[in-house]
PDB file of C-alpha atoms and ligand atoms in Angstrom:
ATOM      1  CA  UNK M1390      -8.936  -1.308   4.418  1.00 98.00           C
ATOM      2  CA  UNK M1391      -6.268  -0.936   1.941  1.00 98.00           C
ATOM      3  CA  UNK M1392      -6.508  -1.126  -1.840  1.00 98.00           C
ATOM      4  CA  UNK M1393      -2.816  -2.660  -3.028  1.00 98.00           C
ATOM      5  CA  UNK M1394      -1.925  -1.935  -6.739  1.00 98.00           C
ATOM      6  CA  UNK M1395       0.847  -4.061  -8.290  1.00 98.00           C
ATOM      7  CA  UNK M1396       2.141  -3.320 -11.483  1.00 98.00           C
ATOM      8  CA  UNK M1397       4.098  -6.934 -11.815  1.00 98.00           C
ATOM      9  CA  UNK M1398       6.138  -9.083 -15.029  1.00 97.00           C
ATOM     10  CA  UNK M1399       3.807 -11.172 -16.608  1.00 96.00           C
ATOM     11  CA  UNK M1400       5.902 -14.367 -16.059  1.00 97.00           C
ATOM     12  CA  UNK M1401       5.560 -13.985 -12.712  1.00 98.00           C
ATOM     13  CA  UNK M1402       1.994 -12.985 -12.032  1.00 98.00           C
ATOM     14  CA  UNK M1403       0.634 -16.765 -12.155  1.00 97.00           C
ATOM     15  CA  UNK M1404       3.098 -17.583  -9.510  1.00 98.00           C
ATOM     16  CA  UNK M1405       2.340 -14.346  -7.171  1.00 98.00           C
ATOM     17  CA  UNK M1406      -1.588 -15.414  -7.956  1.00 98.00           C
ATOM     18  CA  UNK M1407      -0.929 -18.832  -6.965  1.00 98.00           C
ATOM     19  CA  UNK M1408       1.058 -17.874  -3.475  1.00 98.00           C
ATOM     20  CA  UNK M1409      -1.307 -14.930  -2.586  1.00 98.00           C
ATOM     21  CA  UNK M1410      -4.860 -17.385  -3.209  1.00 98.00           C
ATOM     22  CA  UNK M1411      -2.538 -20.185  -0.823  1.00 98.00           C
ATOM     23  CA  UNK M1412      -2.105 -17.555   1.865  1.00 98.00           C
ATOM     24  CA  UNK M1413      -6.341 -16.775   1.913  1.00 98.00           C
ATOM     25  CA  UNK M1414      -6.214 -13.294  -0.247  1.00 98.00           C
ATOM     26  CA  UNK M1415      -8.474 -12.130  -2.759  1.00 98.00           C
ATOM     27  CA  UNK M1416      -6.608 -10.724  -6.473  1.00 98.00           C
ATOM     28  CA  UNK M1417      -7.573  -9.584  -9.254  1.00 98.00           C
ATOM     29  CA  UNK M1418      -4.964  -9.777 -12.355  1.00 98.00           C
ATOM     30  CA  UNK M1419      -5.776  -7.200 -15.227  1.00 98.00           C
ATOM     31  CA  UNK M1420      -3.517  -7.244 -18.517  1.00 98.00           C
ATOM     32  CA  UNK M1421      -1.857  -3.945 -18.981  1.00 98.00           C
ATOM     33  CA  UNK M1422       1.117  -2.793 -21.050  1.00 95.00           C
ATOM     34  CA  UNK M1423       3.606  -0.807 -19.838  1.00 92.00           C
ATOM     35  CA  UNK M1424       3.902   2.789 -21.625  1.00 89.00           C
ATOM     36  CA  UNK M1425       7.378   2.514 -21.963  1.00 86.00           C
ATOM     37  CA  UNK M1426       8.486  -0.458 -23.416  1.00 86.00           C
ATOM     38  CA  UNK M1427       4.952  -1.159 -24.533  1.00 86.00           C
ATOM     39  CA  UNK M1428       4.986  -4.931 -23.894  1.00 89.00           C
ATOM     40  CA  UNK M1429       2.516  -6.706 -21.328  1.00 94.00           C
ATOM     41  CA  UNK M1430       2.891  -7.110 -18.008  1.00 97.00           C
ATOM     42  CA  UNK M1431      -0.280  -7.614 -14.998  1.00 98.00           C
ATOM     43  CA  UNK M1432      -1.667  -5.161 -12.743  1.00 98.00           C
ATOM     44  CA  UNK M1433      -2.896  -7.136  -9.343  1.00 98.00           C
ATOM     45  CA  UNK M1434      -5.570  -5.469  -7.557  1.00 98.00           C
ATOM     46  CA  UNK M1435      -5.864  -6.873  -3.962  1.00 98.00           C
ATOM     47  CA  UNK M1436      -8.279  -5.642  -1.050  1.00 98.00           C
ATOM     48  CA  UNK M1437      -6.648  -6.278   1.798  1.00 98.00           C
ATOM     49  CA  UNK M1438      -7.377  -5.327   5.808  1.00 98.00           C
ATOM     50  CA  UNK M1439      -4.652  -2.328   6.971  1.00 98.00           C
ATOM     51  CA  UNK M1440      -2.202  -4.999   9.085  1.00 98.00           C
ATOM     52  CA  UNK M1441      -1.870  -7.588   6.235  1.00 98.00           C
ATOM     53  CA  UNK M1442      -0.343  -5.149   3.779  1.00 98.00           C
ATOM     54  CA  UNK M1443       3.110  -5.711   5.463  1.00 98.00           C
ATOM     55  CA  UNK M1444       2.533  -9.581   4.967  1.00 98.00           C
ATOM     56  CA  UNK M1445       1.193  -8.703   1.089  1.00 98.00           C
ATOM     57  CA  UNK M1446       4.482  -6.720   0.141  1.00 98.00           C
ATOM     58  CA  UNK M1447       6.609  -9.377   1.621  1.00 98.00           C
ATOM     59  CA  UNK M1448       4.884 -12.101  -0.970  1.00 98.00           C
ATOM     60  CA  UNK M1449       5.407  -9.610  -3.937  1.00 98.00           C
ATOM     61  CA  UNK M1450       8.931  -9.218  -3.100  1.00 98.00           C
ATOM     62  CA  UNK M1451       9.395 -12.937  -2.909  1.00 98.00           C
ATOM     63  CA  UNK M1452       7.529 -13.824  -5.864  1.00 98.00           C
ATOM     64  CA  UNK M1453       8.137 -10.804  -8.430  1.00 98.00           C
ATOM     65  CA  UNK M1454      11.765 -10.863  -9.932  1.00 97.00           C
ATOM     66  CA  UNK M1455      13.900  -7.681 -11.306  1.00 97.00           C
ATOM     67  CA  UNK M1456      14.997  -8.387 -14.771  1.00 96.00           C
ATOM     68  CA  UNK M1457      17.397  -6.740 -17.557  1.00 95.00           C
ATOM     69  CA  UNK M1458      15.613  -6.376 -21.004  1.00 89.00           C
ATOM     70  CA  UNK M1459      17.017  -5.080 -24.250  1.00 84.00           C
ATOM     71  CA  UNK M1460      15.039  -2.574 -26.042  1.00 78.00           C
ATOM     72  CA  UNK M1461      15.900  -1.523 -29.324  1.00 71.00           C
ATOM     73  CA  UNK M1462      14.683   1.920 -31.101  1.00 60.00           C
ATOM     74  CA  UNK M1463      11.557   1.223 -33.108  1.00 55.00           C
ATOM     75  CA  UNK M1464      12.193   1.431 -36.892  1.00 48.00           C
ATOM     76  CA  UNK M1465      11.543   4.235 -37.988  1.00 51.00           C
ATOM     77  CA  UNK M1466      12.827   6.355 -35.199  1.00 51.00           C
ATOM     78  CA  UNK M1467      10.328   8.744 -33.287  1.00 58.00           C
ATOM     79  CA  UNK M1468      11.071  12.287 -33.530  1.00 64.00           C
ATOM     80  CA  UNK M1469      12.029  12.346 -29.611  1.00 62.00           C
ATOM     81  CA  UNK M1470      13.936   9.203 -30.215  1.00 58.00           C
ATOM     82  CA  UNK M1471      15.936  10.810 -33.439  1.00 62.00           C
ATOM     83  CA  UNK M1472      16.327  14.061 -31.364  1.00 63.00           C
ATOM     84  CA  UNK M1473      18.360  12.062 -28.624  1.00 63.00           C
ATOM     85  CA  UNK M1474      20.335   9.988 -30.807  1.00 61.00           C
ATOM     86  CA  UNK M1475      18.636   6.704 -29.733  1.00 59.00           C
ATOM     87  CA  UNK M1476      20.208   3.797 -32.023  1.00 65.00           C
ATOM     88  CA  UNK M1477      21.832   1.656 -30.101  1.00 74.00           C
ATOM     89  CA  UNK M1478      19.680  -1.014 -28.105  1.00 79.00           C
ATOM     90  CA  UNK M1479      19.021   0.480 -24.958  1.00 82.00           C
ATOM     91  CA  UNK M1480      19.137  -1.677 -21.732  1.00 89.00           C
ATOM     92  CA  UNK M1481      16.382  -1.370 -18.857  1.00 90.00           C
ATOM     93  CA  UNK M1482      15.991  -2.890 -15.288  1.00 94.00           C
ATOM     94  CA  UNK M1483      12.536  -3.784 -15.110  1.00 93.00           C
ATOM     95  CA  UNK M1484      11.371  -3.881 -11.164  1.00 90.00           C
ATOM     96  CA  UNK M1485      10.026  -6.743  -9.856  1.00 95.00           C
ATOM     97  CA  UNK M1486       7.126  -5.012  -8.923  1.00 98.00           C
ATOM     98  CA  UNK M1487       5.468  -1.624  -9.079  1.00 98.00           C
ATOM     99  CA  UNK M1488       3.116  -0.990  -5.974  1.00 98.00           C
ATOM    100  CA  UNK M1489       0.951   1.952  -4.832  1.00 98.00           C
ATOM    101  CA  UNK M1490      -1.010   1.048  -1.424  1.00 98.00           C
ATOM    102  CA  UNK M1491      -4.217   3.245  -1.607  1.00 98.00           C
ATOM    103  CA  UNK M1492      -7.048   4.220   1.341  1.00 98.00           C
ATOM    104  CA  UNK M1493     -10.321   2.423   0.543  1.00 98.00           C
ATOM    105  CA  UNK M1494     -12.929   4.824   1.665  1.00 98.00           C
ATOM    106  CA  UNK M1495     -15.718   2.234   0.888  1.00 98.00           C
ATOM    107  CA  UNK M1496     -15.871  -1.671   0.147  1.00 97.00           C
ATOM    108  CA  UNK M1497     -19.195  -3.979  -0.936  1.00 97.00           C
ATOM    109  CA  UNK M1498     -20.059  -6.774  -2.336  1.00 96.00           C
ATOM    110  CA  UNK M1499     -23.070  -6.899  -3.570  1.00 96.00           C
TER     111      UNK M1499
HETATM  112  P1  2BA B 846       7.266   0.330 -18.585  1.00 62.49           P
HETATM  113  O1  2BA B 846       6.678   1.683 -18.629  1.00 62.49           O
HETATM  114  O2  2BA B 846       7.224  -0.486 -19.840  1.00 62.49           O
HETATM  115  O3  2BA B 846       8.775   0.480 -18.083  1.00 62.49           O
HETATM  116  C1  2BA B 846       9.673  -0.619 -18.045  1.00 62.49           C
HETATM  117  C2  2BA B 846      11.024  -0.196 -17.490  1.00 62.49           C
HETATM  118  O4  2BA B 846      11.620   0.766 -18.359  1.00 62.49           O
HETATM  119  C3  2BA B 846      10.912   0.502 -16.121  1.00 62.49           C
HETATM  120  O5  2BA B 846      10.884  -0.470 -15.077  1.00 62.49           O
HETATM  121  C4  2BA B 846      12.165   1.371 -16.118  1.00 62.49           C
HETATM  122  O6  2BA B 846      13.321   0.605 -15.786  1.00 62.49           O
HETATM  123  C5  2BA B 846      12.295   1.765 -17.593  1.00 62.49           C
HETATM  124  N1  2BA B 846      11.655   3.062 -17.858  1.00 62.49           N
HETATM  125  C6  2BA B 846      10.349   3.384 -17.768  1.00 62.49           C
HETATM  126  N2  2BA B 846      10.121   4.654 -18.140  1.00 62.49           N
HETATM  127  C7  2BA B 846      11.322   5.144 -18.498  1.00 62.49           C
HETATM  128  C8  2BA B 846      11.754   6.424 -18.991  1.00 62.49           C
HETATM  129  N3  2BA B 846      10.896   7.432 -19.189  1.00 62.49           N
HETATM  130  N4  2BA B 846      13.083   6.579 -19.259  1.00 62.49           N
HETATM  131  C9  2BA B 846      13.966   5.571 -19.053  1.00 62.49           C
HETATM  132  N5  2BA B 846      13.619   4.336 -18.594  1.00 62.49           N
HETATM  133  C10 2BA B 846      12.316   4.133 -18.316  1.00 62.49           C
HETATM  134  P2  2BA B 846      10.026  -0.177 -13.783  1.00 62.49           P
HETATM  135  O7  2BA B 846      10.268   1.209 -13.275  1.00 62.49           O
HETATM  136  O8  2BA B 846      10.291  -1.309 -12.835  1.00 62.49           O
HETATM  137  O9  2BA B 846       8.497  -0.211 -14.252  1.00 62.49           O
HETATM  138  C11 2BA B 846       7.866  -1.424 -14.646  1.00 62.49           C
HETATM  139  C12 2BA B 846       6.457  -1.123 -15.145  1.00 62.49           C
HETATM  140  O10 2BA B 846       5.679  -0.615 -14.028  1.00 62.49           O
HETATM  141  C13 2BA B 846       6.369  -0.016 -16.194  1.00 62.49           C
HETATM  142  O11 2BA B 846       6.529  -0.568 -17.480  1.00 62.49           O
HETATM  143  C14 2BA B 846       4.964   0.545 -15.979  1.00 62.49           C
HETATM  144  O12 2BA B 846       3.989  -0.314 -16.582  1.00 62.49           O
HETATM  145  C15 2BA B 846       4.796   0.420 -14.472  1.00 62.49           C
HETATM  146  N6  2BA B 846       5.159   1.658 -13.742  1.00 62.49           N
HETATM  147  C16 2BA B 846       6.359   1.967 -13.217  1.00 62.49           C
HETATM  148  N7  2BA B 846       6.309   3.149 -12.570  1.00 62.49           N
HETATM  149  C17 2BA B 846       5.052   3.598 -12.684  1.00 62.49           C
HETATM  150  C18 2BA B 846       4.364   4.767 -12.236  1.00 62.49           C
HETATM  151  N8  2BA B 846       4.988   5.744 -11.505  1.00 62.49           N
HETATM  152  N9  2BA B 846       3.058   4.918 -12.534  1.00 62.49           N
HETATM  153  C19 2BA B 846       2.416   3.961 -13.263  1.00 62.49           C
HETATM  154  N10 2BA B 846       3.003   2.816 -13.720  1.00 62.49           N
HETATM  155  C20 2BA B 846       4.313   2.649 -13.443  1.00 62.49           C
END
C-alpha cells in the first residue's frame, strides 16, 4: 500500500475530490499554506493499493492546473528580501501539483 501526498491549488482540489470519489478512491483534503507565497492551497492524502498509483497520478495531472501568479514584496521588506533587492513584483509558476508517493508500513481502520 501506498500513501500519495498531493500538495494541489485550492481551486482545483474540489474538482480532483470530485473525479478521484467518481473513480472509487478514498481522500482526505487538509488546508495548508504554502511557505512561500503563504497563501492556501490543499494537501490530499489518499491510501491507495501499489498498482493504482499510476491511475492516481494520471487524475492529478488531469485535474490540477499550472498557473502564473504575481507576488509582490511584502511592505515593509524582510531583511533577506532588502538584501536581494526584491521590489519589483516577482512572477512564480505554481505546479499543478506537488506529490510525494510514500511506503505504508501499516494501515487500520478501526
Ligand atoms: P509555495 O511554497 O507557496 O510555493 C509556490 C511557488 O513559488 C512554487 O510552486 C514555486 O514556483 C515558487 N517557489 C517556492 N519556493 C521558492 C523559492 N525558495 N524561491 C523561488 N521560488 C519559489 P511549486 O513548486 O509548484 O509549489 C507549490 C506548493 O507546493 C508550494 O507552495 C508548497 O506548498 C508545496 N511544495 C512544493 N515543493 C515542496 C517540497 N519540496 N516540500 C514540501 N512542499 C512543497
Amino acid at each position: 500500500m501506498k500513501l500519495i501526498l498531493a500538495i494541489v491549488q485550492d481551486v482545483d482540489s474540489r474538482d480532483l475530490l470530485d473525479a478521484l470519489v467518481a473513480a472509487g478512491y478514498r481522500a482526505t483534503k487538509i488546508s495548508s499554506t504554502g511557505g512561500f507565497l503563504v497563501r492556501g492551497n490543499a494537501t490530499i492524502l489518499m491510501g491507495v493499493l501499489d498498482e493504482q498509483v499510476d491511475h492516481v497520478l494520471s487524475i492529478l495531472r488531469e485535474r490540477c492546473h499550472s498557473r502564473r501568479e504575481f507576488v509582490s514584496p511584502a511592505m515593509p521588506l524582510s531583511e533577506a528580501a532588502a538584501a536581494r533587492h526584491w521590489v519589483e513584483p516577482l512572477e512564480v509558476e505554481v505546479g499543478g501539483a506537488t506529490v510525494f508517493v510514500l511506503d505504508v508500513q501499516r494501515f487500520a481502520q478501526l
